[in-house]
Coordinates of C-alpha atoms in Angstrom, one line a residue:
M330 CA -60.1 -45.9 -7.2
R331 CA -57.3 -46.9 -9.3
V332 CA -54.9 -44.2 -11.2
L333 CA -51.2 -45.2 -12.9
A334 CA -48.9 -44.0 -10.3
A335 CA -45.4 -44.0 -9.5
V336 CA -44.9 -46.4 -6.0
L337 CA -41.9 -46.5 -3.7
R338 CA -42.2 -50.0 -3.0
E339 CA -39.2 -50.3 -1.4
F340 CA -36.4 -47.3 0.3
N341 CA -33.7 -46.4 -2.3
K342 CA -34.9 -48.1 -5.5
P343 CA -36.4 -47.0 -8.0
F344 CA -40.4 -46.2 -8.3
S345 CA -42.6 -49.0 -9.9
I346 CA -44.8 -47.5 -12.6
E347 CA -48.2 -49.3 -12.1
E348 CA -52.0 -49.0 -11.7
Y349 CA -52.5 -48.0 -7.8
D350 CA -55.7 -48.1 -5.7
I351 CA -55.5 -44.7 -3.9
G352 CA -59.0 -44.8 -2.3
D353 CA -62.7 -43.3 -2.8
P354 CA -63.1 -40.1 -2.4
G355 CA -65.6 -39.0 0.9
P356 CA -67.7 -37.1 0.9
N357 CA -65.7 -34.0 1.8
D358 CA -63.4 -34.8 -0.7
V359 CA -62.1 -33.9 -4.1
V360 CA -60.4 -35.7 -7.2
V361 CA -57.7 -33.4 -8.3
R362 CA -56.2 -34.3 -11.8
V363 CA -52.5 -33.8 -11.1
K364 CA -50.5 -31.8 -13.6
A365 CA -47.8 -31.2 -12.6
A366 CA -46.0 -32.1 -8.7
G367 CA -42.9 -30.9 -7.8
I368 CA -40.0 -32.9 -6.5
C369 CA -39.0 -32.2 -2.7
G370 CA -35.8 -31.9 -1.1
R371 CA -38.3 -33.9 1.0
D372 CA -38.8 -36.2 -1.2
L373 CA -35.2 -37.5 -1.3
V374 CA -35.0 -38.0 2.4
I375 CA -38.2 -40.6 2.2
W376 CA -36.9 -42.1 -0.8
R377 CA -33.4 -43.0 1.5
G378 CA -35.4 -44.1 4.2
G379 CA -34.7 -40.8 6.5
F380 CA -38.2 -41.3 7.8
K381 CA -38.4 -44.6 10.5
N382 CA -42.6 -43.6 10.6
L383 CA -42.8 -44.5 7.2
K384 CA -42.9 -47.6 5.7
P385 CA -44.1 -48.5 1.6
P386 CA -45.2 -48.5 -0.8
L387 CA -45.9 -45.1 -1.0
I388 CA -47.1 -42.5 -3.8
L389 CA -45.2 -39.4 -2.4
G390 CA -45.3 -35.6 -3.6
H391 CA -46.8 -32.9 -1.5
E392 CA -46.5 -29.8 -4.6
I393 CA -49.8 -30.6 -6.4
F394 CA -51.0 -28.5 -9.1
G395 CA -53.8 -29.1 -11.6
E396 CA -57.8 -29.6 -12.4
V397 CA -61.1 -30.3 -11.1
N398 CA -63.8 -29.4 -12.7
G399 CA -61.9 -27.5 -15.7
K400 CA -60.5 -25.7 -13.0
A401 CA -57.0 -24.9 -12.7
V402 CA -55.8 -25.2 -8.6
G403 CA -53.3 -26.4 -6.4
V404 CA -53.6 -28.9 -3.2
F405 CA -51.9 -27.2 0.2
G406 CA -49.3 -30.1 1.2
A407 CA -50.7 -30.5 4.2
I408 CA -53.7 -31.6 5.8
T409 CA -54.5 -29.5 9.8
D410 CA -57.0 -30.2 11.9
G411 CA -58.1 -26.1 12.0
T412 CA -58.8 -27.1 16.1
C413 CA -55.2 -26.7 17.9
P414 CA -53.8 -24.4 19.3
Y415 CA -51.1 -23.9 16.2
C416 CA -54.1 -23.0 13.9
R417 CA -56.0 -21.1 15.5
A418 CA -52.8 -19.1 16.2
G419 CA -52.4 -19.0 12.5
K420 CA -49.4 -22.0 12.6
D421 CA -50.6 -24.4 10.8
N422 CA -47.6 -25.8 9.4
L423 CA -47.4 -26.7 13.4
C424 CA -50.6 -28.5 13.3
L425 CA -50.7 -31.1 16.2
N426 CA -52.3 -33.8 14.0
L427 CA -50.3 -32.7 9.9
Q428 CA -50.9 -34.9 7.8
F429 CA -49.2 -34.7 4.7
F430 CA -49.8 -36.3 1.4
G431 CA -46.8 -38.5 0.1
E432 CA -46.6 -39.8 3.4
N433 CA -49.4 -39.9 5.9
R434 CA -52.0 -40.6 2.4
P435 CA -51.3 -41.2 -1.4
G436 CA -49.3 -38.1 -2.8
G437 CA -49.5 -35.9 -6.2
Y438 CA -46.4 -38.7 -8.2
A439 CA -49.9 -40.3 -10.3
E440 CA -52.4 -38.9 -12.6
A441 CA -54.7 -38.1 -9.4
V442 CA -55.5 -37.5 -5.7
I443 CA -58.1 -37.3 -3.4
A444 CA -57.7 -34.4 -1.1
P445 CA -60.1 -32.4 1.3
S446 CA -61.8 -29.7 -0.8
N447 CA -60.5 -27.1 1.9
N448 CA -57.4 -28.1 1.2
V449 CA -57.6 -26.9 -2.3
F450 CA -57.4 -23.1 -3.6
E451 CA -58.0 -21.6 -7.1
L452 CA -54.4 -20.4 -9.0
P453 CA -54.5 -17.2 -10.8
D454 CA -53.2 -18.8 -14.1
S455 CA -53.3 -22.6 -15.3
D456 CA -48.9 -22.5 -16.3
Y457 CA -49.7 -25.5 -13.6
V458 CA -45.1 -26.3 -13.8
K459 CA -44.7 -22.4 -12.7
Y460 CA -46.3 -23.3 -9.4
A461 CA -45.3 -26.8 -8.8
A462 CA -41.7 -25.7 -9.5
A463 CA -41.6 -23.0 -7.2
V464 CA -44.1 -22.6 -4.8
C465 CA -42.7 -24.8 -2.1
P466 CA -40.0 -23.7 -1.9
L467 CA -40.2 -19.7 -2.4
A468 CA -43.1 -20.4 0.4
T469 CA -40.2 -22.0 2.5
A470 CA -37.9 -19.2 2.3
I471 CA -41.1 -16.3 3.3
H472 CA -41.5 -18.4 6.4
A473 CA -37.6 -18.7 6.9
S474 CA -37.1 -15.1 6.4
K475 CA -39.8 -14.4 8.9
L476 CA -38.1 -16.8 11.6
G477 CA -34.7 -14.8 10.8
N478 CA -35.4 -11.1 10.8
V479 CA -34.7 -10.8 7.2
G480 CA -34.8 -7.3 6.2
P481 CA -33.3 -4.8 3.9
G482 CA -29.8 -4.7 4.1
T483 CA -29.3 -8.1 6.5
R484 CA -26.2 -10.3 5.8
V485 CA -27.7 -13.6 4.6
L486 CA -25.7 -16.7 3.7
V487 CA -27.4 -19.9 2.0
T488 CA -26.0 -22.6 1.8
G489 CA -27.3 -24.8 -1.3
A490 CA -28.1 -21.8 -3.1
G491 CA -28.1 -23.7 -6.5
G492 CA -30.7 -26.5 -4.7
G493 CA -35.1 -26.7 -5.6
V494 CA -35.1 -24.4 -2.7
G495 CA -31.6 -22.1 -2.7
V496 CA -32.6 -20.6 -5.8
H497 CA -35.5 -19.6 -5.1
T498 CA -34.9 -18.2 -1.5
I499 CA -32.2 -16.0 -3.1
Q500 CA -34.2 -14.3 -5.2
Y501 CA -36.9 -13.4 -2.7
L502 CA -33.9 -12.7 -0.4
K503 CA -33.2 -10.0 -3.2
S504 CA -36.4 -9.3 -3.6
L505 CA -35.9 -8.2 0.2
D506 CA -33.4 -5.9 -0.4
A507 CA -30.8 -7.9 2.0
Y508 CA -27.3 -8.5 0.9
V509 CA -26.9 -12.9 0.0
I510 CA -23.6 -14.9 0.6
S511 CA -24.6 -17.8 -2.0
I512 CA -22.9 -21.2 -0.9
T513 CA -23.1 -23.6 -4.1
S514 CA -21.3 -26.1 -6.5
P515 CA -18.5 -24.7 -9.6
G516 CA -21.7 -25.8 -11.4
K517 CA -24.4 -23.8 -10.2
A518 CA -22.0 -21.1 -9.2
D519 CA -22.6 -18.5 -12.9
F520 CA -27.0 -18.8 -12.4
V521 CA -26.9 -18.5 -8.7
A522 CA -24.6 -15.1 -8.9
R523 CA -27.2 -13.7 -11.0
Y524 CA -29.5 -13.8 -7.4
S525 CA -26.2 -12.7 -5.4
D526 CA -24.0 -9.9 -3.6
E527 CA -21.4 -12.9 -2.7
V528 CA -20.9 -16.3 -5.0
I529 CA -18.2 -19.5 -2.6
T530 CA -18.0 -22.8 -4.5
D531 CA -15.9 -24.8 -1.5
R532 CA -17.2 -25.7 2.2
E533 CA -14.4 -23.9 4.1
F534 CA -15.9 -20.5 3.4
S535 CA -16.2 -19.5 6.8
R536 CA -12.4 -18.4 5.7
K537 CA -14.1 -16.2 3.5
V538 CA -17.3 -14.7 5.1
R539 CA -17.4 -13.2 8.9
D540 CA -19.9 -11.6 10.8
V541 CA -23.6 -12.7 8.5
D542 CA -26.3 -11.7 10.5
V543 CA -28.2 -14.4 9.3
V544 CA -27.6 -17.8 8.0
L545 CA -30.4 -20.1 5.7
E546 CA -29.2 -23.5 6.3
I547 CA -30.7 -25.9 3.5
V548 CA -28.0 -28.3 3.0
G549 CA -27.8 -29.3 7.1
A550 CA -25.2 -31.6 8.7
A551 CA -22.5 -31.1 5.7
S552 CA -22.2 -27.4 6.4
I553 CA -23.9 -26.3 9.6
N554 CA -20.8 -25.9 11.0
E555 CA -19.0 -23.9 8.6
S556 CA -21.9 -21.8 8.9
L557 CA -22.4 -21.4 12.6
R558 CA -18.2 -20.2 12.3
A559 CA -19.7 -17.7 9.7
L560 CA -22.4 -16.5 12.3
K561 CA -21.8 -13.3 14.2
R562 CA -22.8 -12.8 17.6
E563 CA -26.0 -12.8 18.7
G564 CA -26.9 -14.2 14.5
I565 CA -29.4 -16.3 13.8
L566 CA -29.0 -20.0 12.1
V567 CA -32.5 -21.0 10.6
L568 CA -32.2 -24.9 9.6
I569 CA -34.4 -24.7 6.9
G570 CA -33.7 -28.3 5.5
N571 CA -30.2 -31.5 6.6
T572 CA -30.5 -33.1 2.6
E573 CA -28.7 -36.0 3.5
G574 CA -30.5 -36.7 6.3
E575 CA -27.2 -37.1 8.4
E576 CA -26.4 -36.7 12.3
I577 CA -26.0 -33.0 12.9
R578 CA -22.7 -32.0 15.4
L579 CA -21.7 -29.1 16.9
M580 CA -17.8 -29.6 16.5
R581 CA -17.5 -26.3 18.2
P582 CA -20.4 -26.4 20.9
A583 CA -18.7 -23.7 22.4
L584 CA -18.8 -21.4 19.6
T585 CA -22.4 -21.3 19.6
V586 CA -22.2 -20.5 23.5
M587 CA -19.9 -17.4 23.2
R588 CA -21.9 -16.2 20.2
E589 CA -25.5 -16.3 22.4
H590 CA -26.0 -18.0 18.6
R591 CA -29.7 -18.4 18.4
I592 CA -30.5 -21.8 16.5
I593 CA -34.3 -21.8 14.8
G594 CA -35.8 -24.8 13.0
S595 CA -38.1 -23.8 10.4
A596 CA -40.9 -26.1 9.9
A597 CA -41.8 -25.7 6.0
Y598 CA -45.0 -22.9 5.7
T599 CA -48.4 -21.9 6.6
R600 CA -51.4 -22.5 3.6
K601 CA -51.1 -17.7 4.4
E602 CA -47.2 -18.3 2.6
V603 CA -48.5 -20.6 0.1
L604 CA -51.0 -18.1 -1.6
E605 CA -48.0 -15.3 -0.9
A606 CA -45.1 -17.6 -3.3
V607 CA -48.2 -18.2 -5.9
N608 CA -49.3 -14.0 -5.9
L609 CA -45.6 -13.3 -6.2
L610 CA -45.5 -16.4 -8.6
H611 CA -48.4 -14.9 -10.5
R612 CA -47.4 -11.4 -10.6
G613 CA -43.6 -12.8 -11.7
V614 CA -41.9 -11.1 -8.9
I615 CA -39.9 -14.1 -8.9
K616 CA -39.0 -16.5 -11.6
P617 CA -39.5 -20.5 -11.5
V618 CA -36.4 -22.5 -12.3
H619 CA -36.7 -25.8 -12.9
R620 CA -36.3 -28.7 -15.0
T621 CA -39.5 -31.1 -16.3
Y622 CA -40.0 -34.8 -16.4
H623 CA -42.8 -36.7 -18.0
F624 CA -43.5 -38.4 -14.4
K625 CA -43.0 -42.0 -16.1
D626 CA -39.3 -41.2 -15.9
V627 CA -39.4 -40.8 -11.8
N628 CA -36.7 -42.8 -11.8
Q629 CA -34.2 -40.4 -14.2
A630 CA -35.2 -37.9 -12.2
Y631 CA -34.8 -38.9 -9.4
N632 CA -31.0 -40.2 -10.7
D633 CA -30.5 -36.4 -11.8
L634 CA -31.3 -34.5 -8.7
I635 CA -29.3 -37.0 -6.7
N636 CA -25.8 -36.6 -8.7
Q637 CA -26.6 -32.9 -9.0
R638 CA -27.3 -32.5 -12.7
V639 CA -30.8 -30.7 -12.3
L640 CA -30.7 -26.2 -11.0
G641 CA -33.5 -25.5 -9.6
R642 CA -36.5 -28.0 -9.0
A643 CA -37.1 -31.7 -10.8
V644 CA -40.8 -31.5 -11.9
L645 CA -42.7 -34.1 -12.7
V646 CA -45.8 -33.7 -16.1
F647 CA -48.4 -35.7 -16.8

C-alpha cells in the first residue's frame, strides 16, 4: 500500500516527502486515514539519532488521529501483546513486547496508517487537532503525577513547562489543586504563568526554590541537577524525558543519598490513561496548546521546535 509520507532517510537531515510503501493490512488490521498527527519530543530524539537500535528509512509519529469508515478515531501509539505479566497487571506501558508506531512500524507522518483493530478507539468528537495536540502529553502527565503521588497542595516543580508536554502537564496539575512551580524560557513565561503559582526563567532555579515535594523532570540532563537541589528530603523526582539525548550525570550524588531522594522513571502511559486524557479534553478541563503545520511542511515544524518557536505542541494536519 503506497501513501504520501514524510520519510526520514537520514538522521539530522530534512524529511523527504514521497510516496512510500507501508505494506498491506492483515486480517486483523484497519487502515486509518490520518487527519492529524502530533510531533512528540520522542520524535525529535529519534530524528537526531538518539535511539541507536533504529535505522532509516523511518516514518515517524505515534500520536495518530483520523478516520476509519467515516468514524473519528485515535490510535494507541504502541502495540502491546496483552499477555505478558505487565499487560495482565494493567501496566501495558511496560509490555515486554512493546512496539511503537514510527519506530517498529510506519507511523503517522503519512496519509494513512495500518493499525491492528484493537489499537483503534473511537473519539467523542472529530476535533482531530485537539487530540493530536494534547492526548499524548496529557496522558504522560497523568501517569507521571500518579508515580509522584501528586495531590492537593503538593509542591510540584516542572521543568520545560513551556514545551508540548509541559504546558499540558501544568494544566493537569492545577486541576489536581497542586502548587505548581514552572521553569520555562522568558518568551513563554507569560503564558505559562496562567497555570502556575510561580514561574522561573533561569536554570539556577534551585537558589530560588527549595523543598519541593515532587519534580516532574521533562528536560533531563540540562536541568536535573538543579531539580535535585530544589527537592526536599524524601522528595520524588519523576524523570519523564531527556530532550537532548545527552548523558545524565548526577553532579552531587551525595545530596541525593543524604536526602533519600527517589528518582523514578516514567514510561509514557497506559491505554487507560490515554482514554482518561481524551475524556478531559472532550470535557474542556484541559485546553490544547498547539501550532498546526501541513504535513508537507514537517521540516519547518521541526526547525521551529528545535529553535523553541512553538508554544505547546506542533501538529501536522492532512
